[in-house]
mmCIF file of C-alpha atoms in Angstrom:
data_model
loop_
_atom_site.group_PDB
_atom_site.id
_atom_site.type_symbol
_atom_site.label_atom_id
_atom_site.label_comp_id
_atom_site.label_asym_id
_atom_site.label_seq_id
_atom_site.Cartn_x
_atom_site.Cartn_y
_atom_site.Cartn_z
ATOM 1 C CA MET A 1 61.765 -54.014 -11.053
ATOM 2 C CA ASN A 2 58.751 -56.681 -11.762
ATOM 3 C CA TYR A 3 57.412 -54.763 -14.884
ATOM 4 C CA PHE A 4 54.641 -56.763 -15.115
ATOM 5 C CA LEU A 5 53.191 -55.527 -11.701
ATOM 6 C CA LYS A 6 53.605 -52.200 -12.465
ATOM 7 C CA HIS A 7 52.075 -52.413 -16.153
ATOM 8 C CA PRO A 8 48.798 -50.262 -15.918
ATOM 9 C CA ILE A 9 46.711 -52.611 -17.723
ATOM 10 C CA ASN A 10 46.628 -55.075 -15.027
ATOM 11 C CA GLN A 11 44.434 -53.002 -12.913
ATOM 12 C CA ASP A 12 41.680 -53.405 -15.351
ATOM 13 C CA ILE A 13 42.215 -57.348 -15.836
ATOM 14 C CA ALA A 14 39.986 -60.007 -14.068
ATOM 15 C CA LEU A 15 41.915 -61.395 -10.748
ATOM 16 C CA HIS A 16 41.356 -64.943 -10.178
ATOM 17 C CA THR A 17 41.875 -66.136 -6.465
ATOM 18 C CA MET A 18 42.330 -69.155 -4.691
ATOM 19 C CA ASP A 19 39.284 -69.270 -2.991
ATOM 20 C CA GLY A 20 37.250 -68.138 -5.894
ATOM 21 C CA ASN A 21 37.791 -71.674 -7.446
ATOM 22 C CA GLN A 22 35.660 -74.633 -7.305
ATOM 23 C CA ALA A 23 36.937 -76.055 -4.249
ATOM 24 C CA GLY A 24 36.888 -72.918 -2.047
ATOM 25 C CA ASN A 25 39.911 -71.689 -0.231
ATOM 26 C CA THR A 26 42.237 -74.443 -0.459
ATOM 27 C CA PRO A 27 46.083 -74.211 -1.175
ATOM 28 C CA PHE A 28 45.860 -76.775 -4.521
ATOM 29 C CA TYR A 29 43.696 -76.896 -7.398
ATOM 30 C CA ILE A 30 43.540 -78.877 -10.394
ATOM 31 C CA ARG A 31 41.076 -79.274 -12.902
ATOM 32 C CA ARG A 32 40.754 -80.708 -16.329
ATOM 33 C CA TYR A 33 39.090 -78.641 -19.211
ATOM 34 C CA THR A 34 38.395 -78.647 -22.713
ATOM 35 C CA LYS A 35 37.941 -75.983 -25.719
ATOM 36 C CA GLU A 36 34.196 -75.544 -24.320
ATOM 37 C CA GLU A 37 35.213 -74.845 -20.516
ATOM 38 C CA MET A 38 38.416 -72.483 -21.355
ATOM 39 C CA THR A 39 38.611 -69.048 -20.131
ATOM 40 C CA LEU A 40 38.405 -66.620 -23.125
ATOM 41 C CA SER A 41 38.800 -63.365 -21.654
ATOM 42 C CA LEU A 42 42.571 -61.952 -20.774
ATOM 43 C CA HIS A 43 43.118 -62.636 -16.672
ATOM 44 C CA GLN A 44 45.688 -62.988 -13.970
ATOM 45 C CA HIS A 45 45.821 -65.187 -10.933
ATOM 46 C CA GLU A 46 47.212 -64.199 -7.230
ATOM 47 C CA MET A 47 48.717 -68.223 -7.092
ATOM 48 C CA PHE A 48 50.913 -69.760 -9.419
ATOM 49 C CA GLN A 49 49.690 -72.039 -12.327
ATOM 50 C CA ILE A 50 51.108 -74.758 -14.417
ATOM 51 C CA ASN A 51 48.883 -75.910 -17.596
ATOM 52 C CA TYR A 52 49.694 -79.247 -19.257
ATOM 53 C CA VAL A 53 48.374 -79.796 -22.619
ATOM 54 C CA MET A 54 47.027 -83.544 -22.888
ATOM 55 C CA LYS A 55 45.494 -83.386 -26.301
ATOM 56 C CA GLY A 56 45.133 -80.865 -29.325
ATOM 57 C CA SER A 57 46.363 -77.736 -30.047
ATOM 58 C CA CYS A 58 45.627 -73.760 -28.923
ATOM 59 C CA ARG A 59 46.893 -70.705 -29.056
ATOM 60 C CA HIS A 60 48.217 -68.959 -25.638
ATOM 61 C CA PHE A 61 48.616 -65.176 -24.790
ATOM 62 C CA ILE A 62 50.741 -63.666 -22.534
ATOM 63 C CA ASN A 63 49.944 -60.168 -22.316
ATOM 64 C CA GLU A 64 50.795 -59.245 -25.779
ATOM 65 C CA LYS A 65 52.955 -62.458 -26.743
ATOM 66 C CA GLU A 66 51.337 -65.089 -28.705
ATOM 67 C CA SER A 67 52.548 -68.831 -29.100
ATOM 68 C CA GLU A 68 51.180 -71.953 -30.372
ATOM 69 C CA VAL A 69 50.886 -74.712 -28.149
ATOM 70 C CA ALA A 70 50.120 -78.727 -28.471
ATOM 71 C CA LYS A 71 50.400 -81.637 -26.820
ATOM 72 C CA GLY A 72 53.360 -82.054 -24.380
ATOM 73 C CA ASP A 73 53.754 -78.455 -24.088
ATOM 74 C CA VAL A 74 53.723 -76.965 -20.132
ATOM 75 C CA LEU A 75 52.559 -73.459 -19.797
ATOM 76 C CA ILE A 76 54.219 -71.976 -16.359
ATOM 77 C CA ILE A 77 52.404 -68.704 -15.638
ATOM 78 C CA PRO A 78 53.322 -66.455 -12.862
ATOM 79 C CA PRO A 79 51.151 -64.758 -10.299
ATOM 80 C CA TYR A 80 49.456 -61.435 -11.699
ATOM 81 C CA VAL A 81 50.482 -61.917 -15.451
ATOM 82 C CA PRO A 82 47.410 -61.527 -17.572
ATOM 83 C CA HIS A 83 47.160 -64.369 -19.820
ATOM 84 C CA ARG A 84 44.526 -66.437 -21.993
ATOM 85 C CA LEU A 85 44.216 -69.670 -24.185
ATOM 86 C CA LEU A 86 42.140 -69.575 -27.321
ATOM 87 C CA CYS A 87 41.280 -72.517 -29.123
ATOM 88 C CA GLU A 88 39.213 -72.040 -32.455
ATOM 89 C CA ASP A 89 39.857 -74.755 -34.717
ATOM 90 C CA SER A 90 40.618 -77.946 -32.588
ATOM 91 C CA ASP A 91 37.836 -79.864 -31.042
ATOM 92 C CA ASN A 92 39.819 -82.636 -29.554
ATOM 93 C CA PHE A 93 41.603 -80.753 -27.188
ATOM 94 C CA GLU A 94 42.353 -81.026 -23.500
ATOM 95 C CA ILE A 95 44.392 -79.342 -20.952
ATOM 96 C CA PHE A 96 44.954 -79.933 -17.169
ATOM 97 C CA GLU A 97 45.303 -76.603 -14.916
ATOM 98 C CA ILE A 98 47.065 -76.801 -11.843
ATOM 99 C CA GLU A 99 47.174 -73.855 -9.227
ATOM 100 C CA PHE A 100 48.889 -74.112 -5.806
ATOM 101 C CA LEU A 101 50.330 -71.401 -3.180
ATOM 102 C CA THR A 102 53.649 -71.381 -2.176
ATOM 103 C CA ASP A 103 53.200 -72.355 1.361
ATOM 104 C CA PHE A 104 51.746 -75.686 0.166
ATOM 105 C CA VAL A 105 55.111 -76.523 -1.557
ATOM 106 C CA ILE A 106 57.354 -74.607 1.063
ATOM 107 C CA GLN A 107 56.851 -74.679 4.726
ATOM 108 C CA ASN A 108 58.540 -74.570 7.791
ATOM 109 C CA MET A 109 61.210 -72.337 6.400
ATOM 110 C CA GLN A 110 62.253 -69.797 8.875
ATOM 111 C CA ASP A 111 65.962 -69.408 7.786
ATOM 112 C CA PHE A 112 65.890 -66.739 4.939
ATOM 113 C CA GLU A 113 69.060 -67.907 3.954
ATOM 114 C CA TYR A 114 67.557 -71.393 3.122
ATOM 115 C CA VAL A 115 64.601 -69.741 1.378
ATOM 116 C CA GLN A 116 67.085 -67.622 -0.518
ATOM 117 C CA SER A 117 68.575 -70.853 -2.122
ATOM 118 C CA LEU A 118 65.201 -71.856 -3.223
ATOM 119 C CA PHE A 119 65.136 -69.038 -5.220
ATOM 120 C CA ASP A 120 67.912 -70.299 -7.410
ATOM 121 C CA PHE A 121 65.961 -73.827 -7.603
ATOM 122 C CA ALA A 122 64.847 -74.178 -11.328
ATOM 123 C CA TYR A 123 61.538 -75.647 -10.357
ATOM 124 C CA LEU A 124 60.389 -72.306 -8.979
ATOM 125 C CA GLU A 125 62.493 -70.068 -11.138
ATOM 126 C CA PRO A 126 59.896 -69.442 -13.729
ATOM 127 C CA PHE A 127 57.619 -67.982 -11.404
ATOM 128 C CA PHE A 128 59.870 -65.086 -10.084
ATOM 129 C CA MET A 129 60.674 -63.648 -13.877
ATOM 130 C CA GLU A 130 59.516 -60.341 -15.098
ATOM 131 C CA GLU A 131 56.727 -60.288 -17.495
ATOM 132 C CA ARG A 132 58.741 -59.506 -20.221
ATOM 133 C CA GLU A 133 61.061 -62.604 -19.438
ATOM 134 C CA VAL A 134 58.341 -65.141 -19.219
ATOM 135 C CA ARG A 135 59.270 -67.728 -21.543
ATOM 136 C CA ALA A 136 55.541 -68.668 -23.231
ATOM 137 C CA ARG A 137 56.069 -72.422 -23.290
ATOM 138 C CA TYR A 138 58.109 -75.377 -22.126
ATOM 139 C CA HIS A 139 57.974 -78.815 -24.204
ATOM 140 C CA ILE A 140 58.094 -82.024 -22.420
ATOM 141 C CA PRO A 141 59.969 -84.731 -24.940
ATOM 142 C CA ALA A 142 57.715 -87.375 -26.045
ATOM 143 C CA GLU A 143 59.704 -90.252 -24.048
ATOM 144 C CA ARG A 144 59.192 -88.473 -20.871
ATOM 145 C CA GLN A 145 55.246 -87.139 -21.337
ATOM 146 C CA LYS A 146 53.900 -90.440 -20.222
ATOM 147 C CA LYS A 147 55.621 -89.671 -16.592
ATOM 148 C CA ALA A 148 54.465 -86.712 -16.467
ATOM 149 C CA GLU A 149 50.921 -87.257 -17.716
ATOM 150 C CA THR A 150 50.928 -90.173 -15.121
ATOM 151 C CA ILE A 151 51.407 -88.189 -12.104
ATOM 152 C CA ILE A 152 48.927 -85.692 -13.616
ATOM 153 C CA HIS A 153 46.430 -87.942 -13.697
ATOM 154 C CA GLU A 154 47.389 -89.237 -10.137
ATOM 155 C CA LEU A 155 46.877 -85.585 -9.034
ATOM 156 C CA PHE A 156 43.731 -85.140 -10.377
ATOM 157 C CA ALA A 157 42.222 -88.844 -8.825
ATOM 158 C CA GLU A 158 43.622 -87.908 -5.408
ATOM 159 C CA TYR A 159 42.047 -84.268 -5.888
ATOM 160 C CA VAL A 160 38.663 -85.886 -6.724
ATOM 161 C CA SER A 161 38.935 -88.352 -3.672
ATOM 162 C CA GLN A 162 39.277 -85.850 -1.015
ATOM 163 C CA ASP A 163 40.049 -88.429 1.482
ATOM 164 C CA GLN A 164 42.213 -87.569 4.677
ATOM 165 C CA SER A 165 45.515 -88.284 3.082
ATOM 166 C CA SER A 166 44.704 -86.678 -0.087
ATOM 167 C CA MET A 167 46.520 -83.625 0.403
ATOM 168 C CA LEU A 168 49.799 -85.495 1.793
ATOM 169 C CA MET A 169 49.513 -87.289 -1.258
ATOM 170 C CA ILE A 170 49.016 -84.291 -3.346
ATOM 171 C CA LYS A 171 51.718 -82.490 -2.182
ATOM 172 C CA GLY A 172 54.313 -85.351 -2.738
ATOM 173 C CA LEU A 173 52.768 -85.998 -6.241
ATOM 174 C CA LEU A 174 52.986 -82.246 -7.064
ATOM 175 C CA CYS A 175 56.702 -82.017 -5.757
ATOM 176 C CA GLN A 176 57.551 -84.842 -8.090
ATOM 177 C CA LEU A 177 56.205 -83.109 -10.871
ATOM 178 C CA LEU A 178 57.978 -79.836 -10.480
ATOM 179 C CA VAL A 179 61.218 -81.857 -10.119
ATOM 180 C CA LEU A 180 60.568 -83.610 -13.408
ATOM 181 C CA PHE A 181 59.632 -80.047 -15.123
ATOM 182 C CA GLN A 182 62.599 -78.400 -13.297
ATOM 183 C CA ARG A 183 65.054 -81.227 -15.044
ATOM 184 C CA LEU A 184 63.302 -80.884 -18.409
ATOM 185 C CA ILE A 185 63.382 -77.177 -18.116
ATOM 186 C CA GLN A 186 66.925 -76.669 -17.419
ATOM 187 C CA ASN A 187 67.856 -78.206 -20.732
ATOM 188 C CA GLN A 188 65.568 -76.040 -22.793
ATOM 189 C CA GLY A 189 67.437 -72.714 -22.781
ATOM 190 C CA PRO A 190 69.807 -70.541 -20.590
ATOM 191 C CA LYS A 191 69.200 -69.804 -17.005
ATOM 192 C CA PRO A 192 67.751 -66.278 -16.173
ATOM 193 C CA ALA A 193 70.022 -63.985 -13.882
ATOM 194 C CA LYS A 194 66.743 -62.407 -12.561
ATOM 195 C CA ASN A 195 66.402 -64.369 -9.117
ATOM 196 C CA GLN A 196 69.251 -62.386 -7.357
ATOM 197 C CA GLY A 197 67.895 -59.297 -8.111
ATOM 198 C CA LEU A 198 64.528 -60.654 -6.465
ATOM 199 C CA VAL A 199 66.705 -61.842 -3.480
ATOM 200 C CA GLU A 200 68.071 -58.567 -2.794
ATOM 201 C CA SER A 201 64.993 -56.648 -3.046
ATOM 202 C CA MET A 202 63.298 -59.180 -0.491
ATOM 203 C CA GLU A 203 66.828 -58.378 1.637
ATOM 204 C CA LYS A 204 66.314 -54.788 1.302
ATOM 205 C CA ALA A 205 62.556 -55.139 2.570
ATOM 206 C CA ILE A 206 63.576 -56.954 5.563
ATOM 207 C CA ALA A 207 66.557 -54.613 6.476
ATOM 208 C CA PHE A 208 64.094 -51.992 6.368
ATOM 209 C CA VAL A 209 61.198 -53.680 8.744
ATOM 210 C CA ASP A 210 64.465 -54.712 10.903
ATOM 211 C CA GLU A 211 65.649 -50.960 11.145
ATOM 212 C CA HIS A 212 62.294 -49.097 11.277
ATOM 213 C CA TYR A 213 60.220 -51.960 13.366
ATOM 214 C CA ALA A 214 59.715 -49.092 15.897
ATOM 215 C CA GLU A 215 58.294 -46.621 13.664
ATOM 216 C CA ASP A 216 54.863 -46.515 12.186
ATOM 217 C CA ILE A 217 55.515 -48.557 9.164
ATOM 218 C CA SER A 218 53.100 -50.490 7.076
ATOM 219 C CA ALA A 219 53.386 -53.207 4.622
ATOM 220 C CA GLN A 220 52.944 -50.732 1.471
ATOM 221 C CA ASP A 221 56.104 -48.851 3.041
ATOM 222 C CA ALA A 222 58.037 -51.957 2.885
ATOM 223 C CA ALA A 223 56.768 -52.937 -0.901
ATOM 224 C CA GLN A 224 57.924 -49.579 -2.241
ATOM 225 C CA VAL A 225 61.315 -50.593 -0.573
ATOM 226 C CA ALA A 226 61.752 -53.777 -2.550
ATOM 227 C CA ALA A 227 59.674 -52.119 -5.662
ATOM 228 C CA PHE A 228 56.955 -54.765 -5.557
ATOM 229 C CA SER A 229 53.113 -54.269 -5.532
ATOM 230 C CA LYS A 230 51.569 -54.612 -2.279
ATOM 231 C CA SER A 231 50.027 -57.770 -3.267
ATOM 232 C CA TYR A 232 53.132 -59.521 -4.612
ATOM 233 C CA PHE A 233 55.229 -58.142 -1.792
ATOM 234 C CA GLY A 234 52.681 -60.019 0.492
ATOM 235 C CA TYR A 235 53.399 -63.436 -1.362
ATOM 236 C CA MET A 236 57.223 -62.852 -1.721
ATOM 237 C CA PHE A 237 57.615 -61.806 2.145
ATOM 238 C CA LYS A 238 55.914 -64.764 3.652
ATOM 239 C CA MET A 239 57.577 -67.062 1.178
ATOM 240 C CA ALA A 240 61.022 -65.506 2.553
ATOM 241 C CA THR A 241 60.154 -65.440 6.262
ATOM 242 C CA HIS A 242 57.183 -67.687 6.590
ATOM 243 C CA GLN A 243 55.201 -65.009 8.338
ATOM 244 C CA THR A 244 52.912 -62.381 7.044
ATOM 245 C CA PHE A 245 54.179 -58.822 7.288
ATOM 246 C CA VAL A 246 52.343 -57.989 10.112
ATOM 247 C CA GLU A 247 53.576 -61.415 12.030
ATOM 248 C CA TYR A 248 56.928 -60.636 11.112
ATOM 249 C CA LEU A 249 56.559 -56.775 12.521
ATOM 250 C CA ASN A 250 55.107 -57.905 15.744
ATOM 251 C CA GLN A 251 57.624 -60.401 16.299
ATOM 252 C CA ARG A 252 60.349 -58.315 15.934
ATOM 253 C CA ARG A 253 58.570 -55.442 18.034
ATOM 254 C CA ILE A 254 58.172 -58.110 20.853
ATOM 255 C CA ASP A 255 61.762 -59.341 20.561
ATOM 256 C CA SER A 256 62.957 -55.809 21.386
ATOM 257 C CA ALA A 257 60.206 -55.367 24.010
ATOM 258 C CA ILE A 258 61.914 -58.443 25.861
ATOM 259 C CA GLN A 259 65.263 -57.148 25.660
ATOM 260 C CA MET A 260 63.865 -54.051 27.278
ATOM 261 C CA LEU A 261 62.248 -56.026 29.851
ATOM 262 C CA ASP A 262 65.646 -57.968 30.390
ATOM 263 C CA HIS A 263 68.056 -55.262 30.651
ATOM 264 C CA SER A 264 66.052 -52.045 31.539
ATOM 265 C CA ASN A 265 64.002 -50.770 34.376
ATOM 266 C CA LYS A 266 61.961 -48.782 31.999
ATOM 267 C CA ARG A 267 58.033 -49.107 32.630
ATOM 268 C CA ILE A 268 55.676 -51.101 30.651
ATOM 269 C CA ILE A 269 54.076 -48.170 29.156
ATOM 270 C CA ASP A 270 57.270 -46.941 27.846
ATOM 271 C CA ILE A 271 58.643 -50.236 26.694
ATOM 272 C CA CYS A 272 55.027 -50.575 24.197
ATOM 273 C CA TYR A 273 55.901 -47.054 22.653
ATOM 274 C CA ASP A 274 59.458 -47.565 22.239
ATOM 275 C CA CYS A 275 59.210 -50.630 20.547
ATOM 276 C CA GLY A 276 56.630 -49.424 18.035
ATOM 277 C CA PHE A 277 53.278 -50.473 19.616
ATOM 278 C CA LYS A 278 50.583 -47.740 19.598
ATOM 279 C CA ASN A 279 48.594 -48.758 22.637
ATOM 280 C CA VAL A 280 49.286 -50.827 25.867
ATOM 281 C CA SER A 281 46.134 -53.181 25.368
ATOM 282 C CA HIS A 282 47.504 -53.946 21.979
ATOM 283 C CA PHE A 283 51.002 -54.624 23.239
ATOM 284 C CA ASN A 284 49.812 -56.837 26.169
ATOM 285 C CA ARG A 285 47.656 -58.854 24.003
ATOM 286 C CA THR A 286 50.505 -59.465 21.359
ATOM 287 C CA PHE A 287 53.015 -60.022 24.033
ATOM 288 C CA LYS A 288 50.973 -62.714 25.630
ATOM 289 C CA ASN A 289 50.009 -64.449 22.306
ATOM 290 C CA THR A 290 53.669 -64.791 21.750
ATOM 291 C CA ILE A 291 55.494 -65.495 24.563
ATOM 292 C CA GLY A 292 52.398 -66.650 26.772
ATOM 293 C CA VAL A 293 52.620 -64.408 29.657
ATOM 294 C CA SER A 294 52.025 -60.910 29.862
ATOM 295 C CA PRO A 295 54.855 -58.111 29.963
ATOM 296 C CA THR A 296 54.006 -57.924 33.712
ATOM 297 C CA GLU A 297 54.138 -61.741 34.451
ATOM 298 C CA TYR A 298 57.112 -62.008 32.373
ATOM 299 C CA ARG A 299 59.246 -59.161 34.427
ATOM 300 C CA SER A 300 57.738 -60.963 37.683
ATOM 301 C CA ILE A 301 59.228 -64.213 36.689
ATOM 302 C CA LEU A 302 62.653 -62.672 35.559
ATOM 303 C CA SER A 303 62.789 -60.763 38.909
ATOM 304 C CA SER A 304 62.032 -63.998 40.711
ATOM 305 C CA LYS A 305 64.627 -65.943 38.886
ATOM 306 C CA ASN A 306 67.321 -63.496 39.221
ATOM 307 C CA ALA A 307 66.802 -63.425 42.944
ATOM 308 C CA GLU A 308 66.934 -66.973 43.322
ATOM 309 C CA GLU A 309 70.477 -66.913 41.377
ATOM 310 C CA PRO A 310 73.399 -67.309 43.961
ATOM 311 C CA GLU A 311 75.546 -64.121 43.958
#
């Protein structure tokens, strides 16, 4: 169970969303800030966040844990974990804050078994720990800091330029940075054994949808099966299936409808309700958006095809 999602204090802590940043609703965001520009109050994010300390030092708080951070330190902050930075003494302080959505890094991955392997890939591993297991910071050795800082400055320059190819360049640079951090993090402590539990939770949720798609189920129902909050479940479900819960549920229902149209003489209205839709108009619309023709047209095409086949 993800303890930090259940912690009651989170309900009263400000939630920062991706569409609330200065660039609007984009999959990636980076900013450079100093002591005067940092967020002093405890807050949480719906996206993944990486902070890299370029200069100076400050104190970093994750819930009730505190640590000193200084130049070369990397702070990897999972979604929905309360945190803040406090810099009282150092005027020569500079940090780069990087935020991104999972779809920006992981795209076109329909196979859950393939995505499951990514849960074990260390550059994403810190994002999937329980709050109690979040390591406060990682330190980049001095001899590798220059490379990390070069990539971060290139990321910032591409983000500021915002030309037609910027997002493609940013994605490539971000992956380079994540792999660099992954290699360094691997050498800074034992690998947590949390990821398998996360994968199993998502497998249970997906199995629940596959078994109960014909019933009146909701994302909240599946989130409870996974023991996640609804918001966090939405993130993890899309990462695992590359579809939202509604998209996956509708696809599962349409797949069932196709099987009924192919192998039964049931009426369209009966198929509609048997595969979980509540009304025929929604069923027809969803079927056509997915398949390209209405259920009636699909059955007609199928009948014509069967009639043309030699006996």
